[in-house]
Amino acid sequence: MEFQFTKEQETFRGEVQTFIDDNWSPPPVTARPGDPDTNAASALFQKSLAKKGWLTMAWPKEYGGLGASHMQQLIFREETSYRGAPGGGGQGISMVGPCLMVHGTEEQKKEHLPKIAGAEVSWAQGFSEPGSGSDLASLQTRAIRDGDDFVINGQKIWTSGAHDSDWIHILTRTDPDAPKHRGISYFLLDMRTPGITVRPLVNMLGDHEFNEVFFEDVRVPAANMMGDENRGWYVGATLLDFERSGVGWSANGRRQVEQLTQYARDTSGPDGKLIDSPGVRAALADRRIEVEISRLLSYRVVWMQSQDEIPNYEASMSKAYGSELSQRIALFGMGMLGLSSQLVEESDPHAPLKGEFGRAYMRTVPATIAAGTSEIQRNIIATRGLGLPRG
Ligand SMILES: Cc1cc2nc3c(=O)[nH]c(=O)nc-3n(C[C@H](O)[C@H](O)[C@H](O)COP(=O)(O)OP(=O)(O)OC[C@H]3O[C@@H](n4cnc5c(N)ncnc54)[C@H](O)[C@@H]3O)c2cc1C
């Protein structure tokens, strides 16, 4: 069996490739995520994508999209990921916008959707708390009604990009006496509201990507609630359905395996022998097979969406496999390139492949934690996919 795209889809793929090659220069591999220069270049490129309507191509036309198919969007994401270009458009596009279309009021849609589609605002996600990650429904940040407002007190953690975001979409507890899933409400909150403090959390690479966010008597208009009061958990559940198919894992992995394969070729001796790490040939073949499996798992998710089905454990399979594969490729790359792969400065002449794999090795650690850990994905696959009882 051979999966094939239509002629139109292949033409579109070519158009995306050309646009990226003409308009996007990847930052140096040593550029820190969140560097002002990297951010500015990324924002500029996203705006050019927004202008073409590509960031929201699968949104309905009435909400500023192109009404394109999920498959077309997958092709776009595959090409941007393969080329390391920022094509996701952030949480506004992948989560808040689609969620607003289902649960938002007309005023909320009017206010937010055009700005999201135009890449004019950035959003952070205020879900996790110090005691509530995997068990998200146990969250404690409180919102109490006061006239036309709610007043929020509490703390969020691991909030990616909160320091650069204009808005935050946040889950709060509005009824502490109800069963935990039924006392949660969902708000859209302007990050400039008085009482919000963002404190950086620096990761092991020294990068500032996520934060702690504190809320002290923060007033949010009741009109900013998305969905009904105390039904925020179910709004949040819709949002998780909009998270990505995972095609980025396979596209990025394919590029890395190609880089390693080329390196093996370039460094093979005159007798055609590969570099002297044992098992390189077989391991490269294994990683290539795994990239293909990852690709097919993500295609399945998108195919279901194209059939108006909501992917569930299928998306967990794609996420668990793709994120673990990113770690396997990075680990294998480190081993294949040898000790010097620990040199991660692009300008270092002794750093193989400009230090990419040393950094990938560290950067992929959180892949199996963010957006639901591998253990949680496996719980979902076991219960909802295999029908096994809860452990
Ligand atoms: C890079 C990164 C970016 C993030 N960005 C955001 C963000 O922008 N906004 C946001 O709200 N959150 C964000 N998070 C937080 C992320 O959603 C949580 O880290 C994740 O849900 C796990 O929660 P926890 O860290 O509290 O770990 P815990 O839930 O405490 O889990 C600890 C360990 O126990 C395991 N475990 C827990 N429960 C079970 C179970 N029932 N069965 C089996 N094993 C279990 C977990 O798999 C894990 O190994 C981010 C995290 C990372 C790493």
Tab-separated table of C-alpha atoms and ligand atoms in Angstrom:
chain	number	residue	atom	x	y	z
A	1	MET	CA	0.000	0.000	0.000
A	2	GLU	CA	1.261	3.485	-0.814
A	3	PHE	CA	-0.276	6.594	0.678
A	4	GLN	CA	-0.533	9.330	-1.858
A	5	PHE	CA	-1.561	12.945	-1.820
A	6	THR	CA	-3.596	14.433	-4.637
A	7	LYS	CA	-1.954	16.466	-7.385
A	8	GLU	CA	-3.383	19.672	-5.854
A	9	GLN	CA	-2.016	18.747	-2.453
A	10	GLU	CA	1.442	18.087	-3.911
A	11	THR	CA	1.293	21.445	-5.709
A	12	PHE	CA	0.402	23.104	-2.423
A	13	ARG	CA	3.317	21.326	-0.723
A	14	GLY	CA	5.669	22.758	-3.336
A	15	GLU	CA	4.213	26.231	-2.792
A	16	VAL	CA	4.802	25.992	0.959
A	17	GLN	CA	8.358	24.744	0.459
A	18	THR	CA	9.179	27.620	-1.869
A	19	PHE	CA	7.607	30.191	0.436
A	20	ILE	CA	9.580	28.942	3.446
A	21	ASP	CA	12.847	28.762	1.507
A	22	ASP	CA	12.330	32.321	0.249
A	23	ASN	CA	11.145	33.884	3.491
A	24	TRP	CA	12.607	32.034	6.460
A	25	SER	CA	16.217	31.879	7.601
A	26	PRO	CA	16.650	29.470	10.504
A	27	PRO	CA	18.291	31.079	13.552
A	28	PRO	CA	21.725	29.747	14.482
A	29	VAL	CA	21.397	26.410	16.300
A	30	THR	CA	22.794	28.046	19.412
A	31	ALA	CA	20.141	30.783	19.440
A	32	ARG	CA	18.219	30.552	22.688
A	33	PRO	CA	14.490	29.968	22.425
A	34	GLY	CA	12.983	33.241	23.590
A	35	ASP	CA	15.957	35.363	22.415
A	36	PRO	CA	14.554	38.765	21.387
A	37	ASP	CA	16.088	38.370	17.896
A	38	THR	CA	14.693	34.865	17.465
A	39	ASN	CA	11.281	36.000	18.724
A	40	ALA	CA	11.215	38.997	16.398
A	41	ALA	CA	12.167	36.897	13.348
A	42	SER	CA	9.576	34.303	14.269
A	43	ALA	CA	6.840	36.931	14.787
A	44	LEU	CA	7.626	38.524	11.425
A	45	PHE	CA	7.477	35.188	9.620
A	46	GLN	CA	4.208	34.245	11.335
A	47	LYS	CA	2.699	37.541	10.229
A	48	SER	CA	3.646	36.766	6.627
A	49	LEU	CA	1.975	33.350	7.006
A	50	ALA	CA	-1.099	35.019	8.521
A	51	LYS	CA	-1.271	37.364	5.547
A	52	LYS	CA	-1.516	34.380	3.231
A	53	GLY	CA	-4.183	32.885	5.524
A	54	TRP	CA	-2.018	29.816	6.098
A	55	LEU	CA	-1.888	29.992	9.879
A	56	THR	CA	-5.644	29.461	10.064
A	57	MET	CA	-6.189	27.683	6.783
A	58	ALA	CA	-8.418	24.991	8.292
A	59	TRP	CA	-10.643	27.501	10.116
A	60	PRO	CA	-14.065	28.090	8.551
A	61	LYS	CA	-14.208	31.109	6.242
A	62	GLU	CA	-16.712	32.904	8.511
A	63	TYR	CA	-14.003	33.050	11.189
A	64	GLY	CA	-11.265	34.312	8.917
A	65	GLY	CA	-9.925	30.954	7.747
A	66	LEU	CA	-9.610	29.493	4.258
A	67	GLY	CA	-11.863	26.539	4.929
A	68	ALA	CA	-9.011	24.267	3.800
A	69	SER	CA	-8.943	20.556	4.585
A	70	HIS	CA	-7.186	19.039	7.588
A	71	MET	CA	-4.909	17.231	5.129
A	72	GLN	CA	-3.798	20.513	3.613
A	73	GLN	CA	-3.049	21.833	7.065
A	74	LEU	CA	-1.058	18.695	7.831
A	75	ILE	CA	1.043	19.243	4.708
A	76	PHE	CA	1.709	22.812	5.819
A	77	ARG	CA	2.744	21.703	9.310
A	78	GLU	CA	4.892	18.905	7.952
A	79	GLU	CA	6.831	21.288	5.730
A	80	THR	CA	7.285	23.987	8.375
A	81	SER	CA	8.485	21.418	10.931
A	82	TYR	CA	10.869	19.770	8.473
A	83	ARG	CA	12.432	23.153	7.747
A	84	GLY	CA	12.446	24.248	11.399
A	85	ALA	CA	10.173	27.205	10.584
A	86	PRO	CA	7.612	28.499	13.091
A	87	GLY	CA	4.330	27.532	11.463
A	88	GLY	CA	2.094	26.589	14.387
A	89	GLY	CA	1.049	30.136	15.184
A	90	GLY	CA	1.055	29.475	18.925
A	91	GLN	CA	-1.711	28.627	21.328
A	92	GLY	CA	-4.122	31.234	19.997
A	93	ILE	CA	-4.317	29.447	16.683
A	94	SER	CA	-4.041	25.849	17.768
A	95	MET	CA	-6.172	26.015	20.918
A	96	VAL	CA	-7.962	29.225	21.905
A	97	GLY	CA	-9.367	30.068	18.463
A	98	PRO	CA	-10.897	26.651	17.717
A	99	CYS	CA	-12.235	26.476	21.265
A	100	LEU	CA	-13.830	29.914	20.980
A	101	MET	CA	-15.608	28.811	17.812
A	102	VAL	CA	-17.318	26.065	19.808
A	103	HIS	CA	-17.839	27.682	23.225
A	104	GLY	CA	-17.268	31.434	22.853
A	105	THR	CA	-19.920	34.150	22.901
A	106	GLU	CA	-20.391	36.294	19.784
A	107	GLU	CA	-18.578	39.191	21.536
A	108	GLN	CA	-15.648	36.958	22.458
A	109	LYS	CA	-15.384	35.639	18.912
A	110	LYS	CA	-15.506	39.152	17.474
A	111	GLU	CA	-12.877	40.427	19.853
A	112	HIS	CA	-10.376	37.593	19.698
A	113	LEU	CA	-10.629	35.586	16.482
A	114	PRO	CA	-9.467	38.285	14.021
A	115	LYS	CA	-6.481	39.153	16.216
A	116	ILE	CA	-5.554	35.499	16.602
A	117	ALA	CA	-5.884	34.847	12.861
A	118	GLY	CA	-3.733	37.915	12.127
A	119	ALA	CA	-0.965	36.726	14.516
A	120	GLU	CA	-1.390	40.003	16.408
A	121	VAL	CA	-1.632	38.530	19.906
A	122	SER	CA	0.165	35.781	21.755
A	123	TRP	CA	-1.458	33.505	24.324
A	124	ALA	CA	-0.223	31.529	27.309
A	125	GLN	CA	-1.928	28.496	28.833
A	126	GLY	CA	-2.653	28.679	32.573
A	127	PHE	CA	-3.596	25.101	33.400
A	128	SER	CA	-0.879	23.434	35.535
A	129	GLU	CA	-0.357	24.311	39.189
A	130	PRO	CA	2.308	23.207	41.680
A	131	GLY	CA	0.078	20.373	42.949
A	132	SER	CA	-1.948	19.797	39.785
A	133	GLY	CA	-0.285	18.586	36.601
A	134	SER	CA	-1.390	15.125	35.493
A	135	ASP	CA	-4.306	15.380	37.912
A	136	LEU	CA	-5.324	18.709	36.446
A	137	ALA	CA	-8.884	18.625	37.758
A	138	SER	CA	-7.527	19.054	41.306
A	139	LEU	CA	-6.473	22.644	40.511
A	140	GLN	CA	-6.904	25.167	43.331
A	141	THR	CA	-6.636	28.653	41.780
A	142	ARG	CA	-9.819	30.300	42.980
A	143	ALA	CA	-12.197	32.644	41.144
A	144	ILE	CA	-14.954	34.228	43.245
A	145	ARG	CA	-17.820	36.251	41.829
A	146	ASP	CA	-17.922	39.934	42.828
A	147	GLY	CA	-20.517	42.004	40.947
A	148	ASP	CA	-19.775	41.921	37.219
A	149	ASP	CA	-16.309	40.497	37.825
A	150	PHE	CA	-14.645	37.409	39.191
A	151	VAL	CA	-11.638	37.847	41.486
A	152	ILE	CA	-8.808	35.372	40.928
A	153	ASN	CA	-6.241	34.264	43.529
A	154	GLY	CA	-3.726	31.458	43.150
A	155	GLN	CA	-0.711	30.229	41.230
A	156	LYS	CA	0.041	28.571	37.908
A	157	ILE	CA	3.335	26.919	36.970
A	158	TRP	CA	5.270	25.834	33.829
A	159	THR	CA	3.394	28.538	31.949
A	160	SER	CA	5.227	28.613	28.612
A	161	GLY	CA	5.838	32.060	27.186
A	162	ALA	CA	3.799	33.883	29.874
A	163	HIS	CA	6.501	36.584	29.968
A	164	ASP	CA	5.900	37.346	26.273
A	165	SER	CA	2.137	36.811	26.127
A	166	ASP	CA	-0.650	39.346	25.762
A	167	TRP	CA	-3.403	37.045	27.066
A	168	ILE	CA	-3.713	33.897	29.134
A	169	HIS	CA	-6.435	31.241	28.962
A	170	ILE	CA	-6.847	29.935	32.438
A	171	LEU	CA	-8.733	27.285	34.403
A	172	THR	CA	-9.962	28.299	37.867
A	173	ARG	CA	-12.045	26.772	40.637
A	174	THR	CA	-15.398	28.494	41.011
A	175	ASP	CA	-17.183	25.881	43.139
A	176	PRO	CA	-14.944	24.199	45.724
A	177	ASP	CA	-17.824	22.074	47.039
A	178	ALA	CA	-18.689	20.400	43.727
A	179	PRO	CA	-16.977	17.191	42.533
A	180	LYS	CA	-13.595	18.329	41.235
A	181	HIS	CA	-14.367	18.209	37.488
A	182	ARG	CA	-17.599	20.155	37.981
A	183	GLY	CA	-16.416	23.211	39.863
A	184	ILE	CA	-14.030	24.658	37.268
A	185	SER	CA	-14.551	27.724	35.048
A	186	TYR	CA	-12.493	28.903	32.112
A	187	PHE	CA	-11.445	32.547	31.635
A	188	LEU	CA	-9.719	34.625	28.997
A	189	LEU	CA	-7.551	37.115	30.824
A	190	ASP	CA	-5.515	40.108	29.690
A	191	MET	CA	-1.962	39.670	31.009
A	192	ARG	CA	-1.751	43.405	31.784
A	193	THR	CA	-4.472	43.112	34.441
A	194	PRO	CA	-3.215	44.392	37.823
A	195	GLY	CA	-2.308	41.655	40.312
A	196	ILE	CA	-0.564	39.278	37.871
A	197	THR	CA	3.106	38.545	38.576
A	198	VAL	CA	5.233	36.467	36.212
A	199	ARG	CA	8.370	34.887	37.647
A	200	PRO	CA	10.821	33.109	35.303
A	201	LEU	CA	11.696	29.423	35.591
A	202	VAL	CA	15.000	28.745	33.857
A	203	ASN	CA	15.457	25.243	32.452
A	204	MET	CA	18.608	23.104	32.511
A	205	LEU	CA	19.833	24.652	29.248
A	206	GLY	CA	19.734	28.060	30.891
A	207	ASP	CA	16.751	29.049	28.734
A	208	HIS	CA	13.821	31.062	29.980
A	209	GLU	CA	10.821	29.439	28.317
A	210	PHE	CA	8.373	28.867	31.112
A	211	ASN	CA	7.287	30.655	34.278
A	212	GLU	CA	5.404	30.701	37.514
A	213	VAL	CA	2.422	33.045	37.344
A	214	PHE	CA	0.862	34.445	40.516
A	215	PHE	CA	-2.633	35.932	40.754
A	216	GLU	CA	-3.423	38.278	43.602
A	217	ASP	CA	-6.946	39.758	43.633
A	218	VAL	CA	-6.991	39.810	39.844
A	219	ARG	CA	-10.325	41.085	38.523
A	220	VAL	CA	-11.624	39.528	35.326
A	221	PRO	CA	-14.988	40.532	33.838
A	222	ALA	CA	-17.585	37.747	34.050
A	223	ALA	CA	-18.074	38.334	30.317
A	224	ASN	CA	-14.577	36.849	29.782
A	225	MET	CA	-15.706	33.403	30.890
A	226	MET	CA	-15.502	30.896	28.018
A	227	GLY	CA	-18.382	28.432	28.244
A	228	ASP	CA	-20.713	28.113	31.225
A	229	GLU	CA	-19.818	28.611	34.864
A	230	ASN	CA	-18.473	25.410	36.446
A	231	ARG	CA	-18.323	23.710	33.032
A	232	GLY	CA	-14.805	24.876	32.260
A	233	TRP	CA	-13.380	21.377	32.518
A	234	TYR	CA	-15.397	20.313	29.496
A	235	VAL	CA	-14.376	23.436	27.583
A	236	GLY	CA	-10.763	22.533	28.408
A	237	ALA	CA	-11.374	18.984	27.188
A	238	THR	CA	-12.528	20.362	23.815
A	239	LEU	CA	-9.377	22.412	23.679
A	240	LEU	CA	-7.155	19.379	24.203
A	241	ASP	CA	-8.782	17.814	21.139
A	242	PHE	CA	-7.384	20.694	19.130
A	243	GLU	CA	-3.817	20.047	20.127
A	244	ARG	CA	-1.701	18.939	17.255
A	245	SER	CA	-1.662	15.654	15.406
A	246	GLY	CA	2.029	15.249	16.154
A	247	VAL	CA	3.252	15.408	12.567
A	248	GLY	CA	6.035	17.739	13.732
A	249	TRP	CA	7.760	14.850	15.523
A	250	SER	CA	8.165	12.776	12.376
A	251	ALA	CA	9.031	15.713	10.111
A	252	ASN	CA	11.718	16.964	12.465
A	253	GLY	CA	12.949	13.407	13.073
A	254	ARG	CA	13.207	12.750	9.338
A	255	ARG	CA	15.431	15.809	8.911
A	256	GLN	CA	17.676	14.704	11.798
A	257	VAL	CA	17.996	11.137	10.509
A	258	GLU	CA	18.909	12.550	7.084
A	259	GLN	CA	21.574	14.742	8.708
A	260	LEU	CA	23.057	11.775	10.576
A	261	THR	CA	22.944	9.588	7.476
A	262	GLN	CA	24.782	12.218	5.456
A	263	TYR	CA	27.345	12.572	8.240
A	264	ALA	CA	27.891	8.798	8.232
A	265	ARG	CA	28.411	8.912	4.476
A	266	ASP	CA	30.769	11.888	4.656
A	267	THR	CA	32.913	10.342	7.343
A	268	SER	CA	33.118	6.815	5.962
A	269	GLY	CA	36.633	5.675	5.118
A	270	PRO	CA	38.045	5.033	1.643
A	271	ASP	CA	37.103	1.372	2.043
A	272	GLY	CA	33.460	2.449	2.402
A	273	LYS	CA	33.424	1.536	6.095
A	274	LEU	CA	31.153	3.686	8.202
A	275	ILE	CA	32.488	5.682	11.150
A	276	ASP	CA	33.714	3.351	13.812
A	277	SER	CA	30.686	3.312	16.113
A	278	PRO	CA	29.346	-0.209	16.100
A	279	GLY	CA	25.855	-0.743	14.747
A	280	VAL	CA	25.512	2.683	13.097
A	281	ARG	CA	24.097	1.322	9.863
A	282	ALA	CA	21.398	-0.781	11.534
A	283	ALA	CA	20.524	1.927	14.060
A	284	LEU	CA	20.094	4.533	11.334
A	285	ALA	CA	17.780	2.150	9.523
A	286	ASP	CA	15.828	1.603	12.752
A	287	ARG	CA	15.391	5.348	13.340
A	288	ARG	CA	14.236	5.778	9.746
A	289	ILE	CA	11.606	3.053	10.205
A	290	GLU	CA	10.472	4.708	13.424
A	291	VAL	CA	10.151	8.092	11.721
A	292	GLU	CA	7.845	6.448	9.206
A	293	ILE	CA	5.722	4.860	11.951
A	294	SER	CA	5.452	8.224	13.672
A	295	ARG	CA	4.387	9.837	10.400
A	296	LEU	CA	1.641	7.275	9.854
A	297	LEU	CA	0.359	7.625	13.420
A	298	SER	CA	-0.043	11.370	12.914
A	299	TYR	CA	-1.639	10.926	9.487
A	300	ARG	CA	-4.220	8.686	11.124
A	301	VAL	CA	-5.167	11.441	13.586
A	302	VAL	CA	-5.623	13.948	10.787
A	303	TRP	CA	-7.504	11.463	8.634
A	304	MET	CA	-9.977	10.963	11.514
A	305	GLN	CA	-10.443	14.730	11.794
A	306	SER	CA	-11.111	14.868	8.060
A	307	GLN	CA	-13.893	12.311	8.634
A	308	ASP	CA	-15.370	14.508	11.408
A	309	GLU	CA	-14.274	11.999	14.035
A	310	ILE	CA	-12.626	13.213	17.235
A	311	PRO	CA	-9.265	11.518	17.752
A	312	ASN	CA	-8.718	10.398	21.295
A	313	TYR	CA	-6.344	7.554	22.180
A	314	GLU	CA	-5.125	7.796	18.587
A	315	ALA	CA	-3.693	11.251	19.354
A	316	SER	CA	-2.108	9.832	22.526
A	317	MET	CA	-0.399	7.132	20.447
A	318	SER	CA	0.986	9.765	18.114
A	319	LYS	CA	2.170	12.002	20.963
A	320	ALA	CA	3.748	9.231	23.075
A	321	TYR	CA	5.500	7.640	20.113
A	322	GLY	CA	6.648	10.882	18.492
A	323	SER	CA	7.996	12.463	21.678
A	324	GLU	CA	9.845	9.293	22.712
A	325	LEU	CA	11.241	8.985	19.191
A	326	SER	CA	12.627	12.536	19.414
A	327	GLN	CA	14.585	11.424	22.480
A	328	ARG	CA	15.769	8.184	20.827
A	329	ILE	CA	17.053	10.062	17.782
A	330	ALA	CA	18.871	12.619	19.944
A	331	LEU	CA	20.401	9.902	22.140
A	332	PHE	CA	21.473	7.843	19.139
A	333	GLY	CA	22.903	10.974	17.475
A	334	MET	CA	24.995	11.684	20.567
A	335	GLY	CA	26.348	8.138	20.605
A	336	MET	CA	27.078	8.081	16.896
A	337	LEU	CA	28.854	11.429	16.877
A	338	GLY	CA	30.889	10.518	19.934
A	339	LEU	CA	32.125	12.574	22.860
A	340	SER	CA	32.546	15.727	20.801
A	341	SER	CA	28.768	15.827	20.353
A	342	GLN	CA	28.741	17.418	23.808
A	343	LEU	CA	30.235	20.534	22.216
A	344	VAL	CA	27.155	22.557	21.466
A	345	GLU	CA	28.467	25.904	20.232
A	346	GLU	CA	27.765	26.287	16.538
A	347	SER	CA	31.027	28.170	15.987
A	348	ASP	CA	33.144	25.433	17.618
A	349	PRO	CA	35.039	23.709	14.772
A	350	HIS	CA	35.088	20.480	16.800
A	351	ALA	CA	31.318	20.396	17.332
A	352	PRO	CA	29.899	17.816	14.907
A	353	LEU	CA	26.854	18.961	12.933
A	354	LYS	CA	27.198	22.379	14.593
A	355	GLY	CA	26.329	20.964	18.001
A	356	GLU	CA	22.728	20.275	17.046
A	357	PHE	CA	22.513	16.841	18.643
A	358	GLY	CA	23.992	17.874	21.979
A	359	ARG	CA	21.312	20.486	22.284
A	360	ALA	CA	18.587	18.198	20.928
A	361	TYR	CA	19.546	15.674	23.600
A	362	MET	CA	18.698	18.189	26.333
A	363	ARG	CA	15.841	19.902	24.532
A	364	THR	CA	13.891	16.694	24.026
A	365	VAL	CA	13.834	15.771	27.728
A	366	PRO	CA	10.605	17.726	28.390
A	367	ALA	CA	8.948	16.307	25.262
A	368	THR	CA	7.570	13.346	27.202
A	369	ILE	CA	6.258	15.615	29.992
A	370	ALA	CA	4.672	18.623	28.267
A	371	ALA	CA	1.048	18.330	27.103
A	372	GLY	CA	0.530	15.160	29.166
A	373	THR	CA	3.303	12.769	30.199
A	374	SER	CA	4.021	9.483	28.448
A	375	GLU	CA	2.545	7.616	31.430
A	376	ILE	CA	-0.712	9.563	31.100
A	377	GLN	CA	-0.805	8.930	27.332
A	378	ARG	CA	-0.350	5.212	28.036
A	379	ASN	CA	-3.174	5.300	30.601
A	380	ILE	CA	-5.426	6.802	27.910
A	381	ILE	CA	-4.393	4.194	25.330
A	382	ALA	CA	-4.904	1.375	27.854
A	383	THR	CA	-8.330	2.493	29.072
A	384	ARG	CA	-9.933	4.167	26.056
A	385	GLY	CA	-8.068	2.298	23.321
A	386	LEU	CA	-7.717	-1.190	24.791
A	387	GLY	CA	-10.731	-1.045	27.128
A	388	LEU	CA	-8.651	-2.058	30.147
A	389	PRO	CA	-9.897	-1.071	33.616
A	390	ARG	CA	-8.279	1.902	35.382
A	391	GLY	CA	-5.191	0.853	37.338
B	1	LIG	C1	8.310	22.125	28.396
B	1	LIG	C2	7.023	22.179	29.163
B	1	LIG	C3	6.104	23.164	28.874
B	1	LIG	C4	4.912	23.245	29.598
B	1	LIG	N1	4.045	24.257	29.308
B	1	LIG	C5	2.899	24.379	30.015
B	1	LIG	C6	2.014	25.480	29.793
B	1	LIG	O1	2.269	26.345	28.945
B	1	LIG	N2	0.905	25.580	30.539
B	1	LIG	C7	0.568	24.645	31.475
B	1	LIG	O2	-0.486	24.780	32.091
B	1	LIG	N3	1.401	23.589	31.740
B	1	LIG	C8	2.555	23.452	31.036
B	1	LIG	N4	3.423	22.397	31.283
B	1	LIG	C9	3.133	21.508	32.396
B	1	LIG	C10	2.751	20.090	31.978
B	1	LIG	O3	1.440	20.070	31.455
B	1	LIG	C11	2.900	19.204	33.227
B	1	LIG	O4	4.278	19.210	33.575
B	1	LIG	C12	2.444	17.803	32.985
B	1	LIG	O5	1.053	17.750	32.810
B	1	LIG	C13	2.843	16.871	34.171
B	1	LIG	O6	2.438	17.422	35.383
B	1	LIG	P1	3.470	17.556	36.617
B	1	LIG	O7	4.703	18.223	36.107
B	1	LIG	O8	2.746	18.208	37.737
B	1	LIG	O9	3.873	16.079	36.987
B	1	LIG	P2	3.026	15.075	37.896
B	1	LIG	O10	1.605	15.071	37.450
B	1	LIG	O11	3.310	15.364	39.318
B	1	LIG	O12	3.674	13.699	37.491
B	1	LIG	C14	4.914	13.222	38.069
B	1	LIG	C15	5.169	11.826	37.520
B	1	LIG	O13	4.136	10.931	37.924
B	1	LIG	C16	3.541	10.323	36.780
B	1	LIG	N5	2.099	10.143	36.995
B	1	LIG	C17	1.227	11.065	37.467
B	1	LIG	N6	-0.018	10.567	37.495
B	1	LIG	C18	0.045	9.309	37.012
B	1	LIG	C19	-0.906	8.267	36.782
B	1	LIG	N7	-2.200	8.439	37.044
B	1	LIG	N8	-0.467	7.093	36.262
B	1	LIG	C20	0.850	6.903	35.972
B	1	LIG	N9	1.814	7.845	36.176
B	1	LIG	C21	1.422	9.038	36.700
B	1	LIG	C22	3.773	11.267	35.630
B	1	LIG	O14	3.731	10.619	34.378
B	1	LIG	C23	5.173	11.788	35.968
B	1	LIG	O15	6.155	10.889	35.518
B	1	LIG	C24	4.629	22.306	30.590
B	1	LIG	C25	5.568	21.293	30.884
B	1	LIG	C26	6.750	21.228	30.185
B	1	LIG	C27	7.736	20.159	30.524
